[in-house]
Structure formats: C-alpha cells, structure tokens
mmCIF file with all atom_site columns, C-alpha atoms in Angstrom:
data_model
loop_
_atom_site.group_PDB
_atom_site.id
_atom_site.type_symbol
_atom_site.label_atom_id
_atom_site.label_alt_id
_atom_site.label_comp_id
_atom_site.label_asym_id
_atom_site.label_entity_id
_atom_site.label_seq_id
_atom_site.pdbx_PDB_ins_code
_atom_site.Cartn_x
_atom_site.Cartn_y
_atom_site.Cartn_z
_atom_site.occupancy
_atom_site.B_iso_or_equiv
_atom_site.pdbx_formal_charge
_atom_site.auth_seq_id
_atom_site.auth_comp_id
_atom_site.auth_asym_id
_atom_site.auth_atom_id
_atom_site.pdbx_PDB_model_num
ATOM 1   C CA . ALA P 1 1   ? -36.870 -22.742 17.579  1.00 55.00 ? 1   ALA P CA 1
ATOM 2   C CA . GLN P 1 2   ? -38.582 -23.535 14.345  1.00 61.00 ? 2   GLN P CA 1
ATOM 3   C CA . LYS P 1 3   ? -36.656 -21.983 11.506  1.00 92.00 ? 3   LYS P CA 1
ATOM 4   C CA . VAL P 1 4   ? -39.108 -22.588 8.692   1.00 96.00 ? 4   VAL P CA 1
ATOM 5   C CA . THR P 1 5   ? -42.798 -22.194 9.351   1.00 96.00 ? 5   THR P CA 1
ATOM 6   C CA . GLN P 1 6   ? -45.537 -23.230 6.993   1.00 97.00 ? 6   GLN P CA 1
ATOM 7   C CA . ALA P 1 7   ? -48.565 -22.316 9.024   1.00 95.00 ? 7   ALA P CA 1
ATOM 8   C CA . GLN P 1 8   ? -51.087 -23.689 6.545   1.00 97.00 ? 8   GLN P CA 1
ATOM 9   C CA . THR P 1 9   ? -51.387 -27.415 7.116   1.00 96.00 ? 9   THR P CA 1
ATOM 10  C CA . GLU P 1 10  ? -53.919 -27.954 4.360   1.00 97.00 ? 10  GLU P CA 1
ATOM 11  C CA . ILE P 1 11  ? -55.536 -25.757 1.743   1.00 97.00 ? 11  ILE P CA 1
ATOM 12  C CA . SER P 1 12  ? -58.439 -26.738 -0.459  1.00 97.00 ? 12  SER P CA 1
ATOM 13  C CA . VAL P 1 13  ? -59.556 -24.679 -3.442  1.00 97.00 ? 13  VAL P CA 1
ATOM 14  C CA . VAL P 1 14  ? -61.616 -25.173 -6.535  1.00 97.00 ? 14  VAL P CA 1
ATOM 15  C CA . GLU P 1 15  ? -59.820 -25.487 -9.841  1.00 97.00 ? 15  GLU P CA 1
ATOM 16  C CA . LYS P 1 16  ? -58.899 -22.195 -11.531 1.00 97.00 ? 16  LYS P CA 1
ATOM 17  C CA . GLU P 1 17  ? -58.702 -20.323 -8.272  1.00 97.00 ? 17  GLU P CA 1
ATOM 18  C CA . ASP P 1 18  ? -55.448 -18.652 -7.304  1.00 98.00 ? 18  ASP P CA 1
ATOM 19  C CA . VAL P 1 19  ? -53.793 -19.920 -4.141  1.00 98.00 ? 19  VAL P CA 1
ATOM 20  C CA . THR P 1 20  ? -50.857 -18.706 -2.052  1.00 98.00 ? 20  THR P CA 1
ATOM 21  C CA . LEU P 1 21  ? -48.757 -20.936 0.158   1.00 98.00 ? 21  LEU P CA 1
ATOM 22  C CA . ASP P 1 22  ? -47.002 -19.140 2.975   1.00 98.00 ? 22  ASP P CA 1
ATOM 23  C CA . CYS P 1 23  ? -43.462 -19.692 4.190   1.00 98.00 ? 23  CYS P CA 1
ATOM 24  C CA . VAL P 1 24  ? -41.814 -17.746 6.999   1.00 98.00 ? 24  VAL P CA 1
ATOM 25  C CA . TYR P 1 25  ? -38.208 -18.377 7.912   1.00 97.00 ? 25  TYR P CA 1
ATOM 26  C CA . GLU P 1 26  ? -35.809 -17.413 10.649  1.00 95.00 ? 26  GLU P CA 1
ATOM 27  C CA . THR P 1 27  ? -32.070 -16.909 10.273  1.00 93.00 ? 27  THR P CA 1
ATOM 28  C CA . ARG P 1 28  ? -29.264 -14.713 11.505  1.00 91.00 ? 28  ARG P CA 1
ATOM 29  C CA . ASP P 1 29  ? -27.110 -15.379 8.488   1.00 91.00 ? 29  ASP P CA 1
ATOM 30  C CA . THR P 1 30  ? -26.815 -12.753 5.797   1.00 91.00 ? 30  THR P CA 1
ATOM 31  C CA . THR P 1 31  ? -26.131 -15.444 3.213   1.00 90.00 ? 31  THR P CA 1
ATOM 32  C CA . TYR P 1 32  ? -28.773 -18.098 2.915   1.00 93.00 ? 32  TYR P CA 1
ATOM 33  C CA . TYR P 1 33  ? -30.911 -19.896 0.394   1.00 94.00 ? 33  TYR P CA 1
ATOM 34  C CA . LEU P 1 34  ? -34.605 -20.645 0.212   1.00 96.00 ? 34  LEU P CA 1
ATOM 35  C CA . PHE P 1 35  ? -36.299 -23.441 -1.674  1.00 96.00 ? 35  PHE P CA 1
ATOM 36  C CA . TRP P 1 36  ? -39.688 -24.808 -2.614  1.00 97.00 ? 36  TRP P CA 1
ATOM 37  C CA . TYR P 1 37  ? -40.313 -28.459 -3.364  1.00 97.00 ? 37  TYR P CA 1
ATOM 38  C CA . LYS P 1 38  ? -43.406 -30.290 -4.545  1.00 97.00 ? 38  LYS P CA 1
ATOM 39  C CA . GLN P 1 39  ? -44.365 -33.799 -3.473  1.00 96.00 ? 39  GLN P CA 1
ATOM 40  C CA . PRO P 1 40  ? -47.240 -35.143 -5.568  1.00 95.00 ? 40  PRO P CA 1
ATOM 41  C CA . PRO P 1 41  ? -49.224 -38.220 -4.485  1.00 91.00 ? 41  PRO P CA 1
ATOM 42  C CA . SER P 1 42  ? -46.709 -40.426 -6.292  1.00 89.00 ? 42  SER P CA 1
ATOM 43  C CA . GLY P 1 43  ? -44.205 -39.487 -3.585  1.00 90.00 ? 43  GLY P CA 1
ATOM 44  C CA . GLU P 1 44  ? -41.150 -38.127 -5.346  1.00 90.00 ? 44  GLU P CA 1
ATOM 45  C CA . LEU P 1 45  ? -39.858 -34.760 -4.166  1.00 94.00 ? 45  LEU P CA 1
ATOM 46  C CA . VAL P 1 46  ? -39.475 -32.306 -7.014  1.00 94.00 ? 46  VAL P CA 1
ATOM 47  C CA . PHE P 1 47  ? -37.372 -29.183 -6.794  1.00 95.00 ? 47  PHE P CA 1
ATOM 48  C CA . LEU P 1 48  ? -39.232 -26.032 -7.873  1.00 96.00 ? 48  LEU P CA 1
ATOM 49  C CA . ILE P 1 49  ? -37.111 -23.007 -7.067  1.00 95.00 ? 49  ILE P CA 1
ATOM 50  C CA . ARG P 1 50  ? -34.038 -21.744 -5.225  1.00 94.00 ? 50  ARG P CA 1
ATOM 51  C CA . ARG P 1 51  ? -33.433 -18.155 -4.162  1.00 94.00 ? 51  ARG P CA 1
ATOM 52  C CA . ASN P 1 52  ? -30.396 -16.646 -2.505  1.00 92.00 ? 52  ASN P CA 1
ATOM 53  C CA . SER P 1 53  ? -30.652 -13.969 0.128   1.00 93.00 ? 53  SER P CA 1
ATOM 54  C CA . PHE P 1 54  ? -29.177 -11.296 -2.099  1.00 92.00 ? 54  PHE P CA 1
ATOM 55  C CA . ASP P 1 55  ? -31.795 -11.597 -4.781  1.00 88.00 ? 55  ASP P CA 1
ATOM 56  C CA . GLU P 1 56  ? -35.197 -10.319 -3.735  1.00 86.00 ? 56  GLU P CA 1
ATOM 57  C CA . GLN P 1 57  ? -36.608 -10.173 -7.199  1.00 85.00 ? 57  GLN P CA 1
ATOM 58  C CA . ASN P 1 58  ? -39.855 -11.987 -7.532  1.00 86.00 ? 58  ASN P CA 1
ATOM 59  C CA . GLU P 1 59  ? -39.870 -14.849 -9.958  1.00 88.00 ? 59  GLU P CA 1
ATOM 60  C CA . ILE P 1 60  ? -42.539 -16.127 -12.282 1.00 89.00 ? 60  ILE P CA 1
ATOM 61  C CA . SER P 1 61  ? -42.550 -19.445 -14.048 1.00 90.00 ? 61  SER P CA 1
ATOM 62  C CA . GLY P 1 62  ? -45.729 -20.053 -15.947 1.00 94.00 ? 62  GLY P CA 1
ATOM 63  C CA . ARG P 1 63  ? -48.563 -20.245 -13.433 1.00 95.00 ? 63  ARG P CA 1
ATOM 64  C CA . TYR P 1 64  ? -46.126 -20.285 -10.519 1.00 96.00 ? 64  TYR P CA 1
ATOM 65  C CA . SER P 1 65  ? -44.736 -17.183 -8.854  1.00 95.00 ? 65  SER P CA 1
ATOM 66  C CA . TRP P 1 66  ? -42.668 -16.568 -5.752  1.00 95.00 ? 66  TRP P CA 1
ATOM 67  C CA . ASN P 1 67  ? -42.593 -13.490 -3.548  1.00 96.00 ? 67  ASN P CA 1
ATOM 68  C CA . PHE P 1 68  ? -39.423 -13.143 -1.487  1.00 96.00 ? 68  PHE P CA 1
ATOM 69  C CA . GLN P 1 69  ? -39.545 -10.400 1.155   1.00 95.00 ? 69  GLN P CA 1
ATOM 70  C CA . LYS P 1 70  ? -36.610 -10.117 3.529   1.00 94.00 ? 70  LYS P CA 1
ATOM 71  C CA . SER P 1 71  ? -38.397 -7.434  5.545   1.00 93.00 ? 71  SER P CA 1
ATOM 72  C CA . THR P 1 72  ? -40.973 -9.982  6.651   1.00 95.00 ? 72  THR P CA 1
ATOM 73  C CA . SER P 1 73  ? -38.737 -13.069 6.328   1.00 96.00 ? 73  SER P CA 1
ATOM 74  C CA . SER P 1 74  ? -41.204 -14.609 3.952   1.00 97.00 ? 74  SER P CA 1
ATOM 75  C CA . PHE P 1 75  ? -40.953 -16.583 0.749   1.00 97.00 ? 75  PHE P CA 1
ATOM 76  C CA . ASN P 1 76  ? -44.483 -17.168 -0.434  1.00 97.00 ? 76  ASN P CA 1
ATOM 77  C CA . PHE P 1 77  ? -45.560 -19.256 -3.391  1.00 97.00 ? 77  PHE P CA 1
ATOM 78  C CA . THR P 1 78  ? -48.563 -18.461 -5.545  1.00 97.00 ? 78  THR P CA 1
ATOM 79  C CA . ILE P 1 79  ? -50.224 -20.716 -8.058  1.00 97.00 ? 79  ILE P CA 1
ATOM 80  C CA . THR P 1 80  ? -52.411 -18.852 -10.519 1.00 97.00 ? 80  THR P CA 1
ATOM 81  C CA . ALA P 1 81  ? -55.393 -20.558 -12.139 1.00 97.00 ? 81  ALA P CA 1
ATOM 82  C CA . SER P 1 82  ? -54.818 -23.753 -10.179 1.00 97.00 ? 82  SER P CA 1
ATOM 83  C CA . GLN P 1 83  ? -55.254 -27.146 -11.790 1.00 97.00 ? 83  GLN P CA 1
ATOM 84  C CA . VAL P 1 84  ? -55.999 -30.559 -10.351 1.00 96.00 ? 84  VAL P CA 1
ATOM 85  C CA . VAL P 1 85  ? -52.445 -31.631 -11.183 1.00 96.00 ? 85  VAL P CA 1
ATOM 86  C CA . ASP P 1 86  ? -51.182 -29.032 -8.725  1.00 97.00 ? 86  ASP P CA 1
ATOM 87  C CA . SER P 1 87  ? -52.562 -31.150 -5.891  1.00 97.00 ? 87  SER P CA 1
ATOM 88  C CA . ALA P 1 88  ? -49.555 -32.108 -3.783  1.00 97.00 ? 88  ALA P CA 1
ATOM 89  C CA . VAL P 1 89  ? -47.723 -31.371 -0.590  1.00 97.00 ? 89  VAL P CA 1
ATOM 90  C CA . TYR P 1 90  ? -45.466 -28.361 -0.929  1.00 98.00 ? 90  TYR P CA 1
ATOM 91  C CA . PHE P 1 91  ? -42.403 -27.904 1.247   1.00 97.00 ? 91  PHE P CA 1
ATOM 92  C CA . CYS P 1 92  ? -40.398 -24.769 1.894   1.00 97.00 ? 92  CYS P CA 1
ATOM 93  C CA . ALA P 1 93  ? -36.768 -25.106 3.024   1.00 96.00 ? 93  ALA P CA 1
ATOM 94  C CA . LEU P 1 94  ? -33.876 -22.950 4.218   1.00 95.00 ? 94  LEU P CA 1
ATOM 95  C CA . SER P 1 95  ? -30.133 -23.488 3.817   1.00 93.00 ? 95  SER P CA 1
ATOM 96  C CA . GLU P 1 96  ? -27.736 -21.310 5.805   1.00 90.00 ? 96  GLU P CA 1
ATOM 97  C CA . LEU P 1 97  ? -24.024 -21.144 6.443   1.00 85.00 ? 97  LEU P CA 1
ATOM 98  C CA . ASP P 1 98  ? -24.489 -21.475 10.223  1.00 82.00 ? 98  ASP P CA 1
ATOM 99  C CA . SER P 1 99  ? -25.934 -24.924 9.692   1.00 82.00 ? 99  SER P CA 1
ATOM 100 C CA . ASN P 1 100 ? -23.244 -25.918 7.199   1.00 81.00 ? 100 ASN P CA 1
ATOM 101 C CA . TYR P 1 101 ? -25.843 -25.417 4.492   1.00 86.00 ? 101 TYR P CA 1
ATOM 102 C CA . GLN P 1 102 ? -27.951 -28.243 5.769   1.00 86.00 ? 102 GLN P CA 1
ATOM 103 C CA . LEU P 1 103 ? -31.511 -28.029 4.479   1.00 89.00 ? 103 LEU P CA 1
ATOM 104 C CA . ILE P 1 104 ? -34.019 -27.063 7.155   1.00 92.00 ? 104 ILE P CA 1
ATOM 105 C CA . TRP P 1 105 ? -37.568 -27.957 6.206   1.00 94.00 ? 105 TRP P CA 1
ATOM 106 C CA . GLY P 1 106 ? -40.992 -26.627 6.918   1.00 95.00 ? 106 GLY P CA 1
ATOM 107 C CA . ALA P 1 107 ? -43.730 -29.061 7.844   1.00 95.00 ? 107 ALA P CA 1
ATOM 108 C CA . GLY P 1 108 ? -45.340 -28.805 4.426   1.00 96.00 ? 108 GLY P CA 1
ATOM 109 C CA . THR P 1 109 ? -48.701 -27.602 3.147   1.00 97.00 ? 109 THR P CA 1
ATOM 110 C CA . LYS P 1 110 ? -51.084 -30.067 1.577   1.00 97.00 ? 110 LYS P CA 1
ATOM 111 C CA . LEU P 1 111 ? -52.805 -28.455 -1.379  1.00 98.00 ? 111 LEU P CA 1
ATOM 112 C CA . ILE P 1 112 ? -56.010 -29.979 -2.677  1.00 98.00 ? 112 ILE P CA 1
ATOM 113 C CA . ILE P 1 113 ? -57.405 -28.717 -5.954  1.00 97.00 ? 113 ILE P CA 1
ATOM 114 C CA . LYS P 1 114 ? -60.984 -29.792 -6.507  1.00 96.00 ? 114 LYS P CA 1
ATOM 115 C CA . PRO P 1 115 ? -62.315 -30.128 -10.035 1.00 94.00 ? 115 PRO P CA 1
ATOM 116 C CA . GLY U 2 1   ? -26.132 -42.134 -12.998 1.00 53.00 ? 1   GLY U CA 1
ATOM 117 C CA . ALA U 2 2   ? -28.422 -39.287 -13.931 1.00 80.00 ? 2   ALA U CA 1
ATOM 118 C CA . GLY U 2 3   ? -30.125 -39.035 -10.572 1.00 94.00 ? 3   GLY U CA 1
ATOM 119 C CA . VAL U 2 4   ? -30.044 -40.195 -6.992  1.00 96.00 ? 4   VAL U CA 1
ATOM 120 C CA . SER U 2 5   ? -30.568 -43.918 -6.837  1.00 97.00 ? 5   SER U CA 1
ATOM 121 C CA . GLN U 2 6   ? -31.861 -45.779 -3.807  1.00 97.00 ? 6   GLN U CA 1
ATOM 122 C CA . SER U 2 7   ? -32.108 -49.496 -3.244  1.00 97.00 ? 7   SER U CA 1
ATOM 123 C CA . PRO U 2 8   ? -34.097 -51.463 -2.541  1.00 98.00 ? 8   PRO U CA 1
ATOM 124 C CA . SER U 2 9   ? -37.247 -49.598 -3.513  1.00 96.00 ? 9   SER U CA 1
ATOM 125 C CA . ASN U 2 10  ? -39.274 -51.741 -1.137  1.00 97.00 ? 10  ASN U CA 1
ATOM 126 C CA . LYS U 2 11  ? -38.200 -53.781 1.842   1.00 98.00 ? 11  LYS U CA 1
ATOM 127 C CA . VAL U 2 12  ? -40.326 -55.933 4.091   1.00 98.00 ? 12  VAL U CA 1
ATOM 128 C CA . THR U 2 13  ? -38.542 -57.260 7.126   1.00 98.00 ? 13  THR U CA 1
ATOM 129 C CA . GLU U 2 14  ? -39.405 -59.050 10.311  1.00 97.00 ? 14  GLU U CA 1
ATOM 130 C CA . LYS U 2 15  ? -39.239 -57.236 13.591  1.00 98.00 ? 15  LYS U CA 1
ATOM 131 C CA . GLY U 2 16  ? -35.823 -57.628 15.149  1.00 98.00 ? 16  GLY U CA 1
ATOM 132 C CA . LYS U 2 17  ? -33.927 -58.077 11.893  1.00 98.00 ? 17  LYS U CA 1
ATOM 133 C CA . ASP U 2 18  ? -31.266 -55.664 10.653  1.00 98.00 ? 18  ASP U CA 1
ATOM 134 C CA . VAL U 2 19  ? -31.690 -53.818 7.359   1.00 98.00 ? 19  VAL U CA 1
ATOM 135 C CA . GLU U 2 20  ? -29.376 -51.856 5.119   1.00 98.00 ? 20  GLU U CA 1
ATOM 136 C CA . LEU U 2 21  ? -30.597 -49.154 2.794   1.00 98.00 ? 21  LEU U CA 1
ATOM 137 C CA . ARG U 2 22  ? -28.366 -47.874 0.042   1.00 98.00 ? 22  ARG U CA 1
ATOM 138 C CA . CYS U 2 23  ? -28.079 -44.477 -1.608  1.00 98.00 ? 23  CYS U CA 1
ATOM 139 C CA . ASP U 2 24  ? -26.075 -43.656 -4.711  1.00 96.00 ? 24  ASP U CA 1
ATOM 140 C CA . PRO U 2 25  ? -25.896 -39.873 -4.951  1.00 96.00 ? 25  PRO U CA 1
ATOM 141 C CA . ILE U 2 26  ? -25.358 -37.893 -8.106  1.00 95.00 ? 26  ILE U CA 1
ATOM 142 C CA . SER U 2 27  ? -21.698 -38.131 -9.055  1.00 93.00 ? 27  SER U CA 1
ATOM 143 C CA . GLY U 2 28  ? -19.650 -35.265 -7.645  1.00 91.00 ? 28  GLY U CA 1
ATOM 144 C CA . HIS U 2 29  ? -22.226 -34.173 -5.114  1.00 94.00 ? 29  HIS U CA 1
ATOM 145 C CA . THR U 2 30  ? -20.557 -33.400 -1.820  1.00 92.00 ? 30  THR U CA 1
ATOM 146 C CA . ALA U 2 31  ? -23.644 -33.207 0.363   1.00 93.00 ? 31  ALA U CA 1
ATOM 147 C CA . LEU U 2 32  ? -25.837 -36.195 1.160   1.00 95.00 ? 32  LEU U CA 1
ATOM 148 C CA . TYR U 2 33  ? -28.938 -36.324 3.341   1.00 95.00 ? 33  TYR U CA 1
ATOM 149 C CA . TRP U 2 34  ? -31.071 -39.082 4.784   1.00 97.00 ? 34  TRP U CA 1
ATOM 150 C CA . TYR U 2 35  ? -34.663 -38.379 5.755   1.00 95.00 ? 35  TYR U CA 1
ATOM 151 C CA . ARG U 2 36  ? -37.553 -40.456 6.979   1.00 96.00 ? 36  ARG U CA 1
ATOM 152 C CA . GLN U 2 37  ? -41.128 -39.803 6.030   1.00 95.00 ? 37  GLN U CA 1
ATOM 153 C CA . SER U 2 38  ? -44.082 -41.530 7.594   1.00 91.00 ? 38  SER U CA 1
ATOM 154 C CA . LEU U 2 39  ? -47.414 -41.592 5.793   1.00 86.00 ? 39  LEU U CA 1
ATOM 155 C CA . GLY U 2 40  ? -48.857 -38.111 5.497   1.00 82.00 ? 40  GLY U CA 1
ATOM 156 C CA . GLN U 2 41  ? -46.065 -36.570 7.506   1.00 87.00 ? 41  GLN U CA 1
ATOM 157 C CA . GLY U 2 42  ? -43.220 -34.179 6.790   1.00 89.00 ? 42  GLY U CA 1
ATOM 158 C CA . LEU U 2 43  ? -39.543 -34.890 6.350   1.00 92.00 ? 43  LEU U CA 1
ATOM 159 C CA . GLU U 2 44  ? -37.790 -36.129 9.461   1.00 92.00 ? 44  GLU U CA 1
ATOM 160 C CA . PHE U 2 45  ? -34.083 -35.371 9.262   1.00 92.00 ? 45  PHE U CA 1
ATOM 161 C CA . LEU U 2 46  ? -31.801 -38.300 10.082  1.00 96.00 ? 46  LEU U CA 1
ATOM 162 C CA . ILE U 2 47  ? -28.227 -37.529 9.064   1.00 95.00 ? 47  ILE U CA 1
ATOM 163 C CA . TYR U 2 48  ? -26.269 -35.096 6.885   1.00 93.00 ? 48  TYR U CA 1
ATOM 164 C CA . PHE U 2 49  ? -22.890 -35.622 5.234   1.00 93.00 ? 49  PHE U CA 1
ATOM 165 C CA . GLN U 2 50  ? -21.083 -32.617 3.790   1.00 89.00 ? 50  GLN U CA 1
ATOM 166 C CA . GLY U 2 51  ? -17.718 -33.125 2.166   1.00 86.00 ? 51  GLY U CA 1
ATOM 167 C CA . ASN U 2 52  ? -15.025 -33.982 4.677   1.00 84.00 ? 52  ASN U CA 1
ATOM 168 C CA . SER U 2 53  ? -16.883 -32.482 7.623   1.00 87.00 ? 53  SER U CA 1
ATOM 169 C CA . ALA U 2 54  ? -18.002 -34.680 10.465  1.00 90.00 ? 54  ALA U CA 1
ATOM 170 C CA . PRO U 2 55  ? -21.539 -35.873 9.693   1.00 92.00 ? 55  PRO U CA 1
ATOM 171 C CA . ASP U 2 56  ? -24.428 -34.300 11.548  1.00 92.00 ? 56  ASP U CA 1
ATOM 172 C CA . LYS U 2 57  ? -26.044 -37.307 13.221  1.00 94.00 ? 57  LYS U CA 1
ATOM 173 C CA . SER U 2 58  ? -28.344 -35.295 15.433  1.00 93.00 ? 58  SER U CA 1
ATOM 174 C CA . GLY U 2 59  ? -31.472 -36.622 13.744  1.00 93.00 ? 59  GLY U CA 1
ATOM 175 C CA . LEU U 2 60  ? -30.855 -40.322 14.266  1.00 96.00 ? 60  LEU U CA 1
ATOM 176 C CA . PRO U 2 61  ? -33.721 -41.458 16.514  1.00 95.00 ? 61  PRO U CA 1
ATOM 177 C CA . SER U 2 62  ? -31.817 -44.115 18.440  1.00 96.00 ? 62  SER U CA 1
ATOM 178 C CA . ASP U 2 63  ? -28.521 -45.983 18.549  1.00 96.00 ? 63  ASP U CA 1
ATOM 179 C CA . ARG U 2 64  ? -30.114 -48.670 16.404  1.00 98.00 ? 64  ARG U CA 1
ATOM 180 C CA . PHE U 2 65  ? -29.647 -46.291 13.489  1.00 98.00 ? 65  PHE U CA 1
ATOM 181 C CA . SER U 2 66  ? -26.297 -45.630 11.859  1.00 97.00 ? 66  SER U CA 1
ATOM 182 C CA . ALA U 2 67  ? -25.069 -44.411 8.505   1.00 97.00 ? 67  ALA U CA 1
ATOM 183 C CA . GLU U 2 68  ? -21.815 -44.213 6.678   1.00 95.00 ? 68  GLU U CA 1
ATOM 184 C CA . ARG U 2 69  ? -20.626 -42.699 3.477   1.00 95.00 ? 69  ARG U CA 1
ATOM 185 C CA . THR U 2 70  ? -17.715 -44.418 1.824   1.00 86.00 ? 70  THR U CA 1
ATOM 186 C CA . GLY U 2 71  ? -15.285 -42.491 -0.350  1.00 83.00 ? 71  GLY U CA 1
ATOM 187 C CA . GLY U 2 72  ? -17.529 -39.470 -0.341  1.00 79.00 ? 72  GLY U CA 1
ATOM 188 C CA . SER U 2 73  ? -20.004 -41.259 -2.563  1.00 91.00 ? 73  SER U CA 1
ATOM 189 C CA . VAL U 2 74  ? -22.309 -44.167 -1.735  1.00 95.00 ? 74  VAL U CA 1
ATOM 190 C CA . SER U 2 75  ? -24.063 -44.101 1.600   1.00 97.00 ? 75  SER U CA 1
ATOM 191 C CA . THR U 2 76  ? -25.618 -46.907 3.614   1.00 97.00 ? 76  THR U CA 1
ATOM 192 C CA . LEU U 2 77  ? -28.203 -46.413 6.331   1.00 98.00 ? 77  LEU U CA 1
ATOM 193 C CA . THR U 2 78  ? -28.353 -49.346 8.723   1.00 98.00 ? 78  THR U CA 1
ATOM 194 C CA . ILE U 2 79  ? -31.181 -50.051 11.124  1.00 98.00 ? 79  ILE U CA 1
ATOM 195 C CA . GLN U 2 80  ? -30.494 -52.744 13.670  1.00 98.00 ? 80  GLN U CA 1
ATOM 196 C CA . ARG U 2 81  ? -33.153 -54.769 15.470  1.00 98.00 ? 81  ARG U CA 1
ATOM 197 C CA . THR U 2 82  ? -35.939 -53.160 13.490  1.00 98.00 ? 82  THR U CA 1
ATOM 198 C CA . GLN U 2 83  ? -39.155 -52.190 15.228  1.00 97.00 ? 83  GLN U CA 1
ATOM 199 C CA . GLN U 2 84  ? -42.592 -51.633 13.762  1.00 96.00 ? 84  GLN U CA 1
ATOM 200 C CA . GLU U 2 85  ? -42.289 -47.894 14.329  1.00 95.00 ? 85  GLU U CA 1
ATOM 201 C CA . ASP U 2 86  ? -39.349 -47.887 11.914  1.00 97.00 ? 86  ASP U CA 1
ATOM 202 C CA . SER U 2 87  ? -41.794 -48.492 9.061   1.00 97.00 ? 87  SER U CA 1
ATOM 203 C CA . ALA U 2 88  ? -41.622 -45.465 6.777   1.00 97.00 ? 88  ALA U CA 1
ATOM 204 C CA . VAL U 2 89  ? -40.208 -44.232 3.499   1.00 97.00 ? 89  VAL U CA 1
ATOM 205 C CA . TYR U 2 90  ? -36.514 -43.479 3.770   1.00 98.00 ? 90  TYR U CA 1
ATOM 206 C CA . LEU U 2 91  ? -35.398 -40.737 1.417   1.00 97.00 ? 91  LEU U CA 1
ATOM 207 C CA . CYS U 2 92  ? -31.908 -39.856 0.308   1.00 97.00 ? 92  CYS U CA 1
ATOM 208 C CA . ALA U 2 93  ? -30.908 -36.587 -1.343  1.00 96.00 ? 93  ALA U CA 1
ATOM 209 C CA . SER U 2 94  ? -27.687 -35.051 -2.594  1.00 95.00 ? 94  SER U CA 1
ATOM 210 C CA . SER U 2 95  ? -26.498 -31.604 -3.643  1.00 94.00 ? 95  SER U CA 1
ATOM 211 C CA . ASP U 2 96  ? -23.334 -30.405 -5.274  1.00 91.00 ? 96  ASP U CA 1
ATOM 212 C CA . LYS U 2 97  ? -22.343 -27.549 -2.983  1.00 82.00 ? 97  LYS U CA 1
ATOM 213 C CA . GLY U 2 98  ? -23.458 -25.597 0.004   1.00 77.00 ? 98  GLY U CA 1
ATOM 214 C CA . GLY U 2 99  ? -26.678 -23.784 -0.690  1.00 84.00 ? 99  GLY U CA 1
ATOM 215 C CA . ALA U 2 100 ? -27.472 -25.723 -3.824  1.00 89.00 ? 100 ALA U CA 1
ATOM 216 C CA . GLU U 2 101 ? -30.743 -27.493 -4.399  1.00 92.00 ? 101 GLU U CA 1
ATOM 217 C CA . ALA U 2 102 ? -30.965 -31.095 -3.311  1.00 93.00 ? 102 ALA U CA 1
ATOM 218 C CA . PHE U 2 103 ? -32.098 -33.862 -5.598  1.00 95.00 ? 103 PHE U CA 1
ATOM 219 C CA . PHE U 2 104 ? -34.027 -36.723 -4.118  1.00 96.00 ? 104 PHE U CA 1
ATOM 220 C CA . GLY U 2 105 ? -34.120 -40.406 -4.806  1.00 96.00 ? 105 GLY U CA 1
ATOM 221 C CA . GLN U 2 106 ? -37.350 -42.328 -5.111  1.00 95.00 ? 106 GLN U CA 1
ATOM 222 C CA . GLY U 2 107 ? -37.035 -43.603 -1.583  1.00 96.00 ? 107 GLY U CA 1
ATOM 223 C CA . THR U 2 108 ? -37.048 -46.995 0.086   1.00 98.00 ? 108 THR U CA 1
ATOM 224 C CA . ARG U 2 109 ? -40.353 -48.052 1.578   1.00 97.00 ? 109 ARG U CA 1
ATOM 225 C CA . LEU U 2 110 ? -39.552 -50.063 4.684   1.00 98.00 ? 110 LEU U CA 1
ATOM 226 C CA . THR U 2 111 ? -42.220 -52.207 6.280   1.00 98.00 ? 111 THR U CA 1
ATOM 227 C CA . VAL U 2 112 ? -41.477 -53.976 9.521   1.00 98.00 ? 112 VAL U CA 1
ATOM 228 C CA . VAL U 2 113 ? -43.880 -56.824 10.262  1.00 97.00 ? 113 VAL U CA 1
#
C-alpha cells in the first residue's frame, strides 16, 4: 500500500499565483515525521521542512507555508506569489518507527511556474 | 566534510563491466540511504543502513546490485555486469538519527553504453 501519495503529477501556474501541493500519508504509528524536499532542474535534493506528529502547528517561511492536518493525514505545501525559481519537483516523505525511520517517498509533483 | 560526498560524479561504462559508486556521509550520521533516479522519475529506494541494524536491502533490483557500509561510515554500491537499464543517477543520503532529515549528495550519473 502506498504510504505517501502525491496525487498531482504536474502543476503549471503563471508567476505570482499561489499554488498548493498536496501530500497524503498513511501510518499506524503515533510517532512519525513528515518532510518536504525540493529538486530543482539542477538535480540536487534540498530539504525544506520536517514536522513531527506531535506538532500540528502550521509553519510559514517566507512565501512557503505548510498545513499539517492529522485528521485528514495530510501535509500540504503552499507557495504564495510563486516565482519562476520555484519551478522544481517537490517530494513529500514520511519517516516512522515501524519502518526503522526509513524515509518513504511520494512520487513527486512537478511544478512549472510560467513567467 | 560539510556534506554528503559521492564519487565519481559521472561514470560511463561498457555493458557487462562492474562499477563501484562511493558515498561519504556526513560524519556521525548513523543512517545512510541509496536511491536511484531515472530521468524525470521519482526516487527508487535501493538500500538503507541504520546504525548496527541489519540493512534493508529490499529495494535492490537484482542480485547484480550489492552495497556495504564499512565502519558505519563510507558506503560502496556495486553493480556487477552492468546493463543499459542501470543507467540513472544514483543518490546517497545520510541522517543523524531516526526521524531526522536526510541530506543528499550530488549523485553519480551512471551511463552504460
């Protein structure tokens, strides 16, 4: 069973639009961690954020914000006023005790920001 | 070093040859991952080392693939009798404890001709 689902394969928006990337996860653990990573066209994977299961507070970092909702098992990522430099593939991941904290990855969402 | 280091950055090999890919994780990191990524695709899990636990090898695609981690530090991924379908970017990542974020190397781009 897929544990991390990123249903949006590709999203294309015009610069300055807001965009939300969805991530739905599945776990039976009460202690787990969720992550978002960015992979720009250059290829390196860049860590963006880590949340633990006990902290449902939303987080904002500049134009980026994350909405963690345990009730819906979702950890969505919103980019406000998108810029061309935000174009990348974004991956959501889950780490849980049952899997010895191995990272379990979503398939990724390709985000295209058009000028 | 400051980050995860992988070598070589690029490798072109002839079909049928063996290759070794090296990963130097961040010092002190107990967890080490190997992934494979084909062009435009997601991350394909290969193997996971965590401390002294037995490695999770469930992602290795065939018995031509093997990996070891010596002294809890450097890891080598070996591909024997390479095939063209092995061509991909091989990524290594490490993290310092369970549940921590993983830091990735720049990858090794393997091309089998």
